[in-house]
XYZ file of C-alpha atoms in Angstrom:
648
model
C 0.000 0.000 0.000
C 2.955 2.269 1.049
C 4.785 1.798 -2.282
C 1.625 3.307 -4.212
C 2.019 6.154 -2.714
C 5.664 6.870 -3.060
C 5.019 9.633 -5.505
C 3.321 11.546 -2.783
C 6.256 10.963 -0.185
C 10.033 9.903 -1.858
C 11.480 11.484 0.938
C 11.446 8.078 3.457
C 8.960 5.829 4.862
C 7.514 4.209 8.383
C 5.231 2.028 9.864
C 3.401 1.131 13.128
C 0.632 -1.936 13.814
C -0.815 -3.319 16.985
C -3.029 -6.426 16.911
C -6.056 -3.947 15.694
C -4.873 -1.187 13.702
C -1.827 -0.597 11.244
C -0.578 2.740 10.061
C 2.211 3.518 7.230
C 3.200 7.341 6.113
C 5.043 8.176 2.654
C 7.067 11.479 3.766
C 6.950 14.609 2.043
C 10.037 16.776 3.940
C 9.317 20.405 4.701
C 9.574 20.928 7.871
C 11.867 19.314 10.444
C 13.719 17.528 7.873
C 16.245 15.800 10.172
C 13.211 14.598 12.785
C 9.655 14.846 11.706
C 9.562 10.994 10.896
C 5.752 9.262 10.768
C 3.726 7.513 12.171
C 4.125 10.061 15.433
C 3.199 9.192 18.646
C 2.270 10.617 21.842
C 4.325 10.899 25.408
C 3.389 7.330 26.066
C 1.993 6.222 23.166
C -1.339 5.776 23.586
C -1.890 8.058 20.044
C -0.359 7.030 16.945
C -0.768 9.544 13.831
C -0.185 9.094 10.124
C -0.701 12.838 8.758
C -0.395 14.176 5.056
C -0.127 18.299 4.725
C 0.612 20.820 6.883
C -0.314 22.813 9.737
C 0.518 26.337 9.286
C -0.283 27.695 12.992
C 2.067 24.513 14.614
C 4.287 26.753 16.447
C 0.998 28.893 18.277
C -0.157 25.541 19.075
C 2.626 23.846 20.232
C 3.861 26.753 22.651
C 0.105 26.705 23.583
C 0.498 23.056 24.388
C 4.279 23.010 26.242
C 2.982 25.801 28.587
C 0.189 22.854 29.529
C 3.077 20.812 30.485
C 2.842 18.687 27.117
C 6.556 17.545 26.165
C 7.501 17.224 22.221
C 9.904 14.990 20.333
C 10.014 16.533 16.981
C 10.535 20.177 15.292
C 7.539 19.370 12.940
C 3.618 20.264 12.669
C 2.242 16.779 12.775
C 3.069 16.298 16.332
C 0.605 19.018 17.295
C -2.458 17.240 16.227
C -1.669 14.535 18.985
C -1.015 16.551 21.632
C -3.950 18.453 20.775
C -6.244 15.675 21.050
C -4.960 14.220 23.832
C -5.771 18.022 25.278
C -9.024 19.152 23.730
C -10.085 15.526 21.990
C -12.621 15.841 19.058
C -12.615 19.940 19.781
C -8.518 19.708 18.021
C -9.698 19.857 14.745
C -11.342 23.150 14.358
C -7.774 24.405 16.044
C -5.843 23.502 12.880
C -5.213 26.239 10.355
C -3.890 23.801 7.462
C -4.063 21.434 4.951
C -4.690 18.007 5.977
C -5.767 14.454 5.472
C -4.820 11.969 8.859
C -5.693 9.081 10.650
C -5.315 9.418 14.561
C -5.132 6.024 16.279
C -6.743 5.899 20.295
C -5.337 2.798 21.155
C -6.971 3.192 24.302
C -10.379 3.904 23.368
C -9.941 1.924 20.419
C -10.948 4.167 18.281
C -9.287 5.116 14.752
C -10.185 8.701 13.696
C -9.979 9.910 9.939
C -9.905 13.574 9.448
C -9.561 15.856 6.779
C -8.822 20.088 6.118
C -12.176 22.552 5.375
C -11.715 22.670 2.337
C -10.886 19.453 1.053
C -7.272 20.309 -0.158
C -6.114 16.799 0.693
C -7.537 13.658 -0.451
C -8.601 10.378 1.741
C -10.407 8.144 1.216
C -11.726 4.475 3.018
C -13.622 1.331 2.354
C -14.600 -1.421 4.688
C -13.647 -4.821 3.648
C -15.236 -7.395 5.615
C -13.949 -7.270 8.940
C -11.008 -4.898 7.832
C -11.412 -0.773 7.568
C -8.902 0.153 5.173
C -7.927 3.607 4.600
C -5.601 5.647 2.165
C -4.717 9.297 0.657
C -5.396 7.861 -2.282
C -7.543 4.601 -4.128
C -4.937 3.230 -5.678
C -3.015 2.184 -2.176
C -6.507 0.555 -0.975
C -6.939 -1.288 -3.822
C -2.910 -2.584 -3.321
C -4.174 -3.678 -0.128
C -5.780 -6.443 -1.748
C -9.139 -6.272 -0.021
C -10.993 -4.292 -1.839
C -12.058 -4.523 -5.514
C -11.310 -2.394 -8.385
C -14.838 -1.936 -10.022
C -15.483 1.405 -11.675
C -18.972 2.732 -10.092
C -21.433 3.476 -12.885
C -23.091 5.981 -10.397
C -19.610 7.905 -9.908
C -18.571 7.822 -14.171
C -22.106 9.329 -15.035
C -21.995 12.047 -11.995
C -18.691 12.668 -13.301
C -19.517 13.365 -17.145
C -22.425 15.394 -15.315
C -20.352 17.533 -12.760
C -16.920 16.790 -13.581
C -16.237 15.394 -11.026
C -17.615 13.122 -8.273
C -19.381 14.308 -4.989
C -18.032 13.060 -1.434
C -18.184 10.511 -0.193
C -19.098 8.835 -3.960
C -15.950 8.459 -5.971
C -15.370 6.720 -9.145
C -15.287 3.847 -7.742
C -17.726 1.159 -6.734
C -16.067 0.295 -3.094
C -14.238 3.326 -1.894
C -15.416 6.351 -0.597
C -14.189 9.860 0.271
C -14.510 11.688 3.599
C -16.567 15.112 3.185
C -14.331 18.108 3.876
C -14.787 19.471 7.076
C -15.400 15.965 8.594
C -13.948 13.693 11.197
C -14.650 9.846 11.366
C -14.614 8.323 14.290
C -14.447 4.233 13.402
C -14.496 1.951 16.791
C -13.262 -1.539 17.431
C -16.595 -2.702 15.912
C -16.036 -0.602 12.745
C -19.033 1.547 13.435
C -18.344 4.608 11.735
C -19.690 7.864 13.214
C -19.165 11.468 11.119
C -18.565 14.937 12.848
C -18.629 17.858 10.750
C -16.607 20.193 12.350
C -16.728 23.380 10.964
C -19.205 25.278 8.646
C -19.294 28.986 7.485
C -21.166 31.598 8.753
C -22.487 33.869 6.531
C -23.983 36.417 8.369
C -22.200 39.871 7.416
C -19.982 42.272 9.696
C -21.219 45.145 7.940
C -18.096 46.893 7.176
C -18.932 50.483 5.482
C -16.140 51.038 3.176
C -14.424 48.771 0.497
C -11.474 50.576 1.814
C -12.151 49.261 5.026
C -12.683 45.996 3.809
C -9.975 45.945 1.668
C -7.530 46.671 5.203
C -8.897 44.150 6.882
C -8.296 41.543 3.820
C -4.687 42.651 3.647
C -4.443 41.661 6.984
C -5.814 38.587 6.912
C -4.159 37.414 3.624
C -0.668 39.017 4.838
C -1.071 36.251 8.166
C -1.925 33.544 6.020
C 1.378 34.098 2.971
C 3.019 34.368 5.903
C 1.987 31.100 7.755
C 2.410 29.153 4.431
C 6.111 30.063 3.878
C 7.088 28.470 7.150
C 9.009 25.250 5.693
C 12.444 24.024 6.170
C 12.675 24.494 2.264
C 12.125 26.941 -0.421
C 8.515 28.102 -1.040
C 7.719 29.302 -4.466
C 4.648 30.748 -6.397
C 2.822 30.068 -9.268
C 2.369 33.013 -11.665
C -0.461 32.546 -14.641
C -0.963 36.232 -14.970
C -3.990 36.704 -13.385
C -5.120 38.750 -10.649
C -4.985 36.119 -7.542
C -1.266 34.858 -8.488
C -0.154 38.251 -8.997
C -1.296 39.670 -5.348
C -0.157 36.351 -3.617
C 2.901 36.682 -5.452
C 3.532 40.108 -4.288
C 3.008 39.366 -0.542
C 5.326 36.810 -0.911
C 8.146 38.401 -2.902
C 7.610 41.163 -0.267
C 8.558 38.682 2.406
C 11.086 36.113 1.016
C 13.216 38.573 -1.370
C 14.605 38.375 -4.478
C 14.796 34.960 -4.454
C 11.614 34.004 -4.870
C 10.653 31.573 -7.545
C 7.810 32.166 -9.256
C 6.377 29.260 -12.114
C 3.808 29.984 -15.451
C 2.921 27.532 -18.249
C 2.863 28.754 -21.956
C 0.372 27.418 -24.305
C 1.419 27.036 -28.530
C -2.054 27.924 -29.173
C -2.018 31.240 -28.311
C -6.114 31.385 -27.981
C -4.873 29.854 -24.229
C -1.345 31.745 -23.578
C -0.835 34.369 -21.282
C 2.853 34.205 -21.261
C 2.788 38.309 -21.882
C 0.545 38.716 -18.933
C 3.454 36.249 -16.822
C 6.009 37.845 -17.826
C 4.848 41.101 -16.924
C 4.177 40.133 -13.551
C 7.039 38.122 -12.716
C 9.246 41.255 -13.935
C 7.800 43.379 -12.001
C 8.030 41.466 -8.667
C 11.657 41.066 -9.889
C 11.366 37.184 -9.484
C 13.071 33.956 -10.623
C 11.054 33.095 -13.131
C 10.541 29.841 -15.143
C 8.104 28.290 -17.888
C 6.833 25.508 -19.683
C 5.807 25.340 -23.018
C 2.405 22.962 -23.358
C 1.643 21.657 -26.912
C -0.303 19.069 -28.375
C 2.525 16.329 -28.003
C 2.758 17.685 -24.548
C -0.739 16.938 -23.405
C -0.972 13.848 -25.473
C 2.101 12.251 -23.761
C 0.757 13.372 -19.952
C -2.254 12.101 -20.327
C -2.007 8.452 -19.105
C 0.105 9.264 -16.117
C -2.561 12.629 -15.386
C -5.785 9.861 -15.490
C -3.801 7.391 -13.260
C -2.830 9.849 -10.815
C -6.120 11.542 -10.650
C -8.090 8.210 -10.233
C -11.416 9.651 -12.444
C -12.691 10.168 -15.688
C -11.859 14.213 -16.894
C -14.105 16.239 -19.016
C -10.909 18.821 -19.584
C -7.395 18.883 -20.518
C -6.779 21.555 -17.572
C -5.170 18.898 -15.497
C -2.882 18.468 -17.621
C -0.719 21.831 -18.006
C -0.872 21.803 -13.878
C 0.735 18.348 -14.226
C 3.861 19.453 -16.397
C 4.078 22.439 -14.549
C 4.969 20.621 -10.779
C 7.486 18.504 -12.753
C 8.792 22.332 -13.749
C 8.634 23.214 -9.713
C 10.184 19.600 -8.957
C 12.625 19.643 -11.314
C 13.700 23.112 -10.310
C 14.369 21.552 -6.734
C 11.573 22.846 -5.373
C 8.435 21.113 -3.046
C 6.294 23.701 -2.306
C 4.651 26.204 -3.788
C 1.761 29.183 -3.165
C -1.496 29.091 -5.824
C -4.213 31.654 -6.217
C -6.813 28.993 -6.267
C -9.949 29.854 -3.873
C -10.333 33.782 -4.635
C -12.741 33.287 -7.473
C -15.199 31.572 -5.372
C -14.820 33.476 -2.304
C -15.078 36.799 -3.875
C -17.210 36.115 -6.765
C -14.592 36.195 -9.792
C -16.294 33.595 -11.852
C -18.432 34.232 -14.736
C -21.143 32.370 -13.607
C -21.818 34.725 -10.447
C -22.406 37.213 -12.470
C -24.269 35.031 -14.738
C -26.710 34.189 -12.142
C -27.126 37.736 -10.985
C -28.026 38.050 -15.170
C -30.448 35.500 -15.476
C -32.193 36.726 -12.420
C -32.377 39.911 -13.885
C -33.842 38.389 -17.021
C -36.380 36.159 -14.999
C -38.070 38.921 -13.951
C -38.924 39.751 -17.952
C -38.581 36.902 -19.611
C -39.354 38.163 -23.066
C -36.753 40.867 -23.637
C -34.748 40.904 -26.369
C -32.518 43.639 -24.735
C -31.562 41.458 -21.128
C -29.801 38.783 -22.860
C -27.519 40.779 -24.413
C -25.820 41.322 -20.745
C -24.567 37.464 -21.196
C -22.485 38.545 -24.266
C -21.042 40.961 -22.502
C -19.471 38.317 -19.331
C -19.010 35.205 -22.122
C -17.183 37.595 -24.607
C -14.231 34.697 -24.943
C -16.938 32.151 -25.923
C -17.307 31.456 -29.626
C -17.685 34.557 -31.605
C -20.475 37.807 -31.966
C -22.375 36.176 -34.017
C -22.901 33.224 -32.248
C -23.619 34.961 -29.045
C -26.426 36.735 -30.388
C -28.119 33.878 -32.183
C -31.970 32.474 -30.521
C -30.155 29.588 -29.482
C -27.460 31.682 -27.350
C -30.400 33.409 -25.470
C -33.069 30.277 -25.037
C -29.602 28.470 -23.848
C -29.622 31.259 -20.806
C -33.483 31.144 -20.473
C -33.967 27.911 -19.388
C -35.042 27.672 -15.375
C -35.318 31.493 -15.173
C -39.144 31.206 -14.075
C -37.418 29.381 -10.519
C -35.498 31.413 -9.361
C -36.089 29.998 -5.599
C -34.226 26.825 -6.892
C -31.224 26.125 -4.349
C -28.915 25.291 -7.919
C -30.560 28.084 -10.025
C -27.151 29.138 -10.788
C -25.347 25.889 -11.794
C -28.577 23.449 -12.618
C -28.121 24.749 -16.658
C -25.129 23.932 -16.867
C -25.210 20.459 -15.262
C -28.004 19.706 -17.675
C -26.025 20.680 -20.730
C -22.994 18.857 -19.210
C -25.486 16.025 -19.026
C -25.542 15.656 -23.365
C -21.639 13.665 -22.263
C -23.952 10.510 -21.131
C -25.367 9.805 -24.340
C -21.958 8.397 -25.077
C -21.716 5.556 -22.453
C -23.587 2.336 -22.312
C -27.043 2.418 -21.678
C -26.302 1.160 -17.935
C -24.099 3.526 -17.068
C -26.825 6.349 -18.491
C -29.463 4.689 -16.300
C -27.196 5.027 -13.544
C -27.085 9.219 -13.548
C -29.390 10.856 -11.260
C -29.264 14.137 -11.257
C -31.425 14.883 -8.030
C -29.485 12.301 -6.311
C -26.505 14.101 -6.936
C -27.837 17.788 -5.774
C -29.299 15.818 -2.382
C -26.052 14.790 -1.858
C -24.475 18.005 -2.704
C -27.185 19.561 -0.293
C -25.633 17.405 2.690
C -22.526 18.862 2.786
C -23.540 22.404 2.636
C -25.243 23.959 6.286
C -28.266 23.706 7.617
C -30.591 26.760 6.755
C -28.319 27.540 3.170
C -31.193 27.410 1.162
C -32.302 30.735 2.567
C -29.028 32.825 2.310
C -28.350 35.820 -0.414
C -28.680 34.343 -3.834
C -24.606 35.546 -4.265
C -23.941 33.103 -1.247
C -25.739 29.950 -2.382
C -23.835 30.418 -5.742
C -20.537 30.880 -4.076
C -21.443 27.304 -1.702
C -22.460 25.483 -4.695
C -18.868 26.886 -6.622
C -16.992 25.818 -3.632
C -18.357 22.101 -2.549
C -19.624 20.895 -6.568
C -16.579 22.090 -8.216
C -13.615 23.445 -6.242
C -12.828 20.849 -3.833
C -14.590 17.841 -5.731
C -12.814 18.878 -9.052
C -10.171 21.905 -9.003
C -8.280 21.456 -5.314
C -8.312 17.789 -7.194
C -7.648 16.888 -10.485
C -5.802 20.267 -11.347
C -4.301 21.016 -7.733
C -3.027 18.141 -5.302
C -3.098 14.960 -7.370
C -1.116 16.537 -10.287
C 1.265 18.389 -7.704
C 1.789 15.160 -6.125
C 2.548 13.015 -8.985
C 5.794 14.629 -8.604
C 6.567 15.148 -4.979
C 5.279 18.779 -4.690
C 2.668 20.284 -1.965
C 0.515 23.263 -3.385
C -0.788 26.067 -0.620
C -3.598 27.963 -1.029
C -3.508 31.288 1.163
C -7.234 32.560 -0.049
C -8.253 29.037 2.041
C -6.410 30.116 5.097
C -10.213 29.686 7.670
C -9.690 33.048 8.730
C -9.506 34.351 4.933
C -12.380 32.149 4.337
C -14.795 33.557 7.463
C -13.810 36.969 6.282
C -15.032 36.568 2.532
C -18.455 34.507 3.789
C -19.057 37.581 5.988
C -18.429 40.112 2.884
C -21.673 41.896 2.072
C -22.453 41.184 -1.746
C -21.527 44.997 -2.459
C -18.002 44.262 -1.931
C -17.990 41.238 -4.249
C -19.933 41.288 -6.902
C -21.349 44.986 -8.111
C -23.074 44.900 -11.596
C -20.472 43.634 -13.905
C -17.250 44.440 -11.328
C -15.954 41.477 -9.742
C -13.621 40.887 -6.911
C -14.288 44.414 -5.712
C -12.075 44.328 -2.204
C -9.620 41.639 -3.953
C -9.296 44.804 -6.659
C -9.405 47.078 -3.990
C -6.615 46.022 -2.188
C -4.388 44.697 -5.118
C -4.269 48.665 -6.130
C -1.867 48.630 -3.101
C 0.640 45.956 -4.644
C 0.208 45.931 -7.991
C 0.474 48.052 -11.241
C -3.171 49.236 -12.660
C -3.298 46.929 -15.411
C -3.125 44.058 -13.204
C -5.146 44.742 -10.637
C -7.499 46.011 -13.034
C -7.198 42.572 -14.917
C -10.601 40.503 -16.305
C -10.706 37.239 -15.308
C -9.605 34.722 -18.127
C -10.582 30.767 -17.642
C -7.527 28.360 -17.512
C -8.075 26.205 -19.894
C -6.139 24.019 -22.966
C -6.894 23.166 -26.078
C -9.034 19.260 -26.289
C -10.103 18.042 -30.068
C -7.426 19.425 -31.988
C -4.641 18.279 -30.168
C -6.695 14.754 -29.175
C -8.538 13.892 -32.156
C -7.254 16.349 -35.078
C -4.523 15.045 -38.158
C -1.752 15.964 -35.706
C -3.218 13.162 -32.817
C -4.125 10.550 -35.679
C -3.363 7.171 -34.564
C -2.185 8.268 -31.357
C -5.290 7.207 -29.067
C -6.782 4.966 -31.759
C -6.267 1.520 -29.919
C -7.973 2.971 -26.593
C -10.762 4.495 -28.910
C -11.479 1.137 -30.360
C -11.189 -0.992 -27.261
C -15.370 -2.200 -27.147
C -16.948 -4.173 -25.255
C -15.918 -2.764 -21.950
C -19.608 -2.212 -20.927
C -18.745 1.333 -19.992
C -19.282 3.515 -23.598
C -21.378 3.527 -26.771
C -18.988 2.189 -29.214
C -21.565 3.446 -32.056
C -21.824 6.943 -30.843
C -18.216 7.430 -29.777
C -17.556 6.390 -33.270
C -20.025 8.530 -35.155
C -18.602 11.310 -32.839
C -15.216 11.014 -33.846
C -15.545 10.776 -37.232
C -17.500 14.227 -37.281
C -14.772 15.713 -35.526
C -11.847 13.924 -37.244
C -13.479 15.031 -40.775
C -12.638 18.671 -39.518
C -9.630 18.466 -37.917
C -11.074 18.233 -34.287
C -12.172 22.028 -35.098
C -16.157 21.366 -35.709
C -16.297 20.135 -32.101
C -18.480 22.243 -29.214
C -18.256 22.274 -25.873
C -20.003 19.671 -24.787
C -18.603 17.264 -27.841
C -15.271 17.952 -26.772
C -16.072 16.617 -22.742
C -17.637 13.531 -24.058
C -14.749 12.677 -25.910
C -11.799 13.448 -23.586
C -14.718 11.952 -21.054
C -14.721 8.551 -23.075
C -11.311 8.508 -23.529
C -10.231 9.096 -20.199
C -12.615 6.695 -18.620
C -11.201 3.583 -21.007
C -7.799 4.737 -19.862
C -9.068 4.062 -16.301
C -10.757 1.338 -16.326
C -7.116 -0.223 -17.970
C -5.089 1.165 -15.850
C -7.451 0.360 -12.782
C -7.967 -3.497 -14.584
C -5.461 -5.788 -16.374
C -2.346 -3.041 -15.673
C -2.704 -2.697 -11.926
C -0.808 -5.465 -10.857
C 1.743 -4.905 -13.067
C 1.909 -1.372 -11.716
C 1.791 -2.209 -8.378
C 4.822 -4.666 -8.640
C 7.088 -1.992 -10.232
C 5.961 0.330 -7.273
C 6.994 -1.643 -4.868
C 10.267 -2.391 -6.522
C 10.968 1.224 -6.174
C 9.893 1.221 -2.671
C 12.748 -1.243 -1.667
C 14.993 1.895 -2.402
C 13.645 3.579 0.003
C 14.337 4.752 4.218
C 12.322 3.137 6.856
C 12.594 6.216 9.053
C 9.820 4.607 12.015
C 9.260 0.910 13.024
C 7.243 0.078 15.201
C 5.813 -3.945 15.386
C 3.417 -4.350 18.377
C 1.614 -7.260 16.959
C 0.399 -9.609 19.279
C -3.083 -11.733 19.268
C -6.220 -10.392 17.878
C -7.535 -9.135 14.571
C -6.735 -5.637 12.937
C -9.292 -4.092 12.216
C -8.011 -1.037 10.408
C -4.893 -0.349 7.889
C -4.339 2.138 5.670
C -1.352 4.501 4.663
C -1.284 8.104 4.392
């Protein structure tokens, strides 16, 4: 199980079992690189911890603790959470200011605990295999295990093609699931499992008067958290894509570290993608050490195996893939860590569809105008062309569900259903198996009690956050393509305090008329040229027929294409698809064409890679592994049953 998950720790190794539990770590070295060996244990060691991420505010809590007479054995942030608990029990978690996925061993109260970070940065996930609990960061290492099966869940692929992504605890497949964010499991020695959500937002606003004033009070709150995420025993870098929420991060921390600062961009060949101008700009500037990656065709064509493997679900985009080359940029630079703008867009209300929203609300209230549409033209002006955006089509798209605008999804629901054309491509069991108001109950537990009646900015923002940024971008295009190569992303914007600040933001200083990120803006003034703070949002994405299914890709993916019988796709419509597109050089494909077929394509690459090639996988894994340190042994094993093993 270990070995599977070398990728996400090369730097060393450890285990500890008893006669009911077993724990193993993969280490990732930041901070106390000479000491801050896992599984960690308490003063006697009745608490054994297996911990992936970090926690920022360690040193608060550990001087908190030592005054309480609690004595430490390590330098590192993992410790804490032990001590803590031993302290406050269950009440720890909401302590922690970090990223984090961990299993907490009582082996007093025989109790196992699996938590994980507000947000969802880091993955975990469990299954319970007859009279075994078996736990891991990722699927992969359960299914090495060799207790669980490997099925692909026809529920999971068509919520997938449907949201993009799956929605916790459902995952792609059959026999695993994935703890909520925000959630503690508490598993005893019967493996009853009982969930505690820990935190939740709180949305009711401070009432701040001035942007100005609000803008202060987010420079001091984002100023804390850069700070607490360059504490590492290493190098910290930045990404830079030339966008507004790099480019202030970015400044905070050149402002701290120096001139030595390395800052990271991708550059597309197509230039309908690039914004190598826009990084360059900023990253001279901030007078940073700056460094790029080019991302063609061949690029994402070659990444593409190793992207689906590591991100353990079908993808409906390409995006994944630029992130993916880019960490190998960070890791190959000799670099672990970096900083990432992600989480600003859905706190303060950068994305197109807030606005969107706000739009079709607006045209709701008169559904017949010819004039209100034209408002969507105006927020969509990088999709397709003029003409296109003014066509009946364009503005019945928009229409649809503008008569509910109670509707707890009113602002994703249309594009869920359009996203729902993708299933018409799989195999009429896997079609049967979508249901869409399954999916939004689900989505509906892990968002708080009473949501339903917030501001409709708010309910928007929720939905953003728990059905796309932690299922899908913190995900597939943050910590499983950072990881493939050894390298923790940090997120300042999801620092909790940053987080209760924007929740409490009245709508006026996020979203006014067309103006977006109006504080962000506000206080970016302070750091950052005009043209960038005054910069409009532009939507990472990459290119998906041409470079998949156009002359240059001919051939390339043909034997995955043509693999039927699987029970998973269509064969007749994925072939009638790609014929269309391959007759026009991938160029006559829409949007929802090209998801399907990057959708089917990815999906047979799983269920290979997932099938007949695991084993084969596995073995070479733990080959590798067998070069590796065993930092922490420790064997208790005596009589009795384990009941729980996993590796984080």
């Amino acid at each position: 199980m270990v070995a599977m998950l070398a990728h996400r720790g090369p730097d060393g190794h450890g285990f500890y079992r008893d006669s009911r539990a077993g724990l193993a770590h993969a280490r990732l070295s930041l901070i106390d690189l000479a000491g801050g060996f896992q599984p960690i244990h308490n003063h006697d060691r009745s608490l054994w911890l297996t911990f992936n991420g970090e926690i920022f505010n360690y040193k608060e809590l550990r001087a908190e603790l030592a005054a309480l007479g609690h004595r430490f054995y390590t330098q590192g942030d993992g410790e804490v959470i032990v001590h803590a608990f031993e302290r406050y029990g269950a009440n720890a978690w909401r302590m922690l200011n970090g990223q984090f996925a961990f299993a907490l061993w009582d082996t007093r109260a025989r109790c196992l605990w699996l938590v994980r970070d507000r947000m969802g940065v880091l993955p975990l996930h469990y299954s319970v295999a007859g009279n075994h609990l078996v736990f891991a960061s990722e699927a992969k290492a359960i299914f090495a295990g060799g207790r669980v099966r490997r099925d692909l869940d026809p529920r999971g692929i068509a919520e997938a093609f449907t949201l993009w992504s799956t929605i916790a605890p459902r995952t792609a497949f059959r026999d695993v699931r994935s703890v909520r964010p925000a959630t503690a499991l508490c598993i005893d020695g019967n493996l009853r499992l009982t969930e505690q959500r820990y935190w939740e937002p709180d949305p009711h606003a401070a009432g701040r008067e001035t942007t100005e004033q609000a803008a202060e009070q987010l420079h001091e709150h984002l100023l804390r958290s850069v700070r607490l995420r360059l504490r590492a025993d290493v190098p910290v870098g930045s990404y830079v894509s030339g966008g507004l929420d790099s480019s202030v991060l970015s400044a905070y921390a050149k402002n701290e570290v120096g001139p030595s600062l390395e800052t990271f961009g991708i550059r597309f060949a197509d230039p309908r993608y690039d914004e190598t101008a826009e990084q360059r700009q900023v990253a001279g500037h901030l007078g940073t050490r700056h460094h790029e990656i080019l991302c063609d065709g061949a690029a994402i064509r070659g990444a593409m195996a190793d992207v689906v493997w590591h991100c353990e679900a079908p993808l409906l985009r390409t995006s994944p893939i630029p992130m993916f080359l880019l960490s190998k940029l960070v890791r190959d630079n000799g670099t672990k860590t970096v900083l990432s703008g992600e989480g600003a867009d859905e706190l303060f209300a950068g994305y197109t569809i807030f606005k969107e929203d706000q739009i079709r609300r607006f045209i709701g209230r008169q559904p017949d105008s010819a004039v209100r549409p034209a408002l969507l033209s105006r927020i969509h002006h990088y999709v397709g062309d003029a003409r296109a955006r003014a066509t009946p089509f364009w503005r019945d798209f928009f229409r649809r569900n503008v008569d509910d605008p109670a509707h707890p999804f009113h602002s994703h629901l249309i594009r869920w259903q359009n996203n729902a054309w993708t299933l018409r491509l799989l195999a009429p069991e896997v079609q049967q198996a979508a249901d869409l108001a399954a999916t939004m109950e689900r989505l509906e537990s892990n968002l708080p009690a009473g949501w339903q009646n917030w501001d409709s900015l708010l309910r928007a923002q929720l939905t953003e956050i728990h059905g796309f940024m932690s299922s899908y971008l913190l995900a597939s295009q943050g910590d499983r393509v950072a990881m493939a190569h050894g390298v923790e992303v940090r997120y300042p914007f999801l620092d909790p305090d940053v987080i209760d600040f924007a929740m409490t933001l009245p709508r006026r200083h996020k979203l006014l008329g067309s103006r977006d990120k109006i504080v962000l803006r506000r206080l970016a003034a302070r750091l950052l040229p005009p043209a960038m703070a005054g910069r409009k949002k532009k939507p990472f994405r990459a290119p998906i027929a041409p470079v998949l299914f156009g002359t240059e890709a001919r051939g390339v993916f043909d034997h995955i294409l043509a693999a039927g019988g699987d029970g998973l796709v269509d064969d007749a419509a994925v072939g009638r698809l790609i014929t269309k597109v391959r007759l026009h050089d991938g160029r006559a494909a829409g949007e929802r064409e090209e998801m399907g077929l990057i959708g089917v394509l990815t999906l047979r690459m799983l269920a290979q890679q997932y099938g007949p090639e695991f084993d084969a996988r596995a073995e070479a894994a733990r080959r590798r592994l067998e070069q590796s340190q065993v930092h922490v042994l420790e064997d208790r094993v005596g009589e009795g049953v384990r009941a729980a093993v996993g590796v984080i």
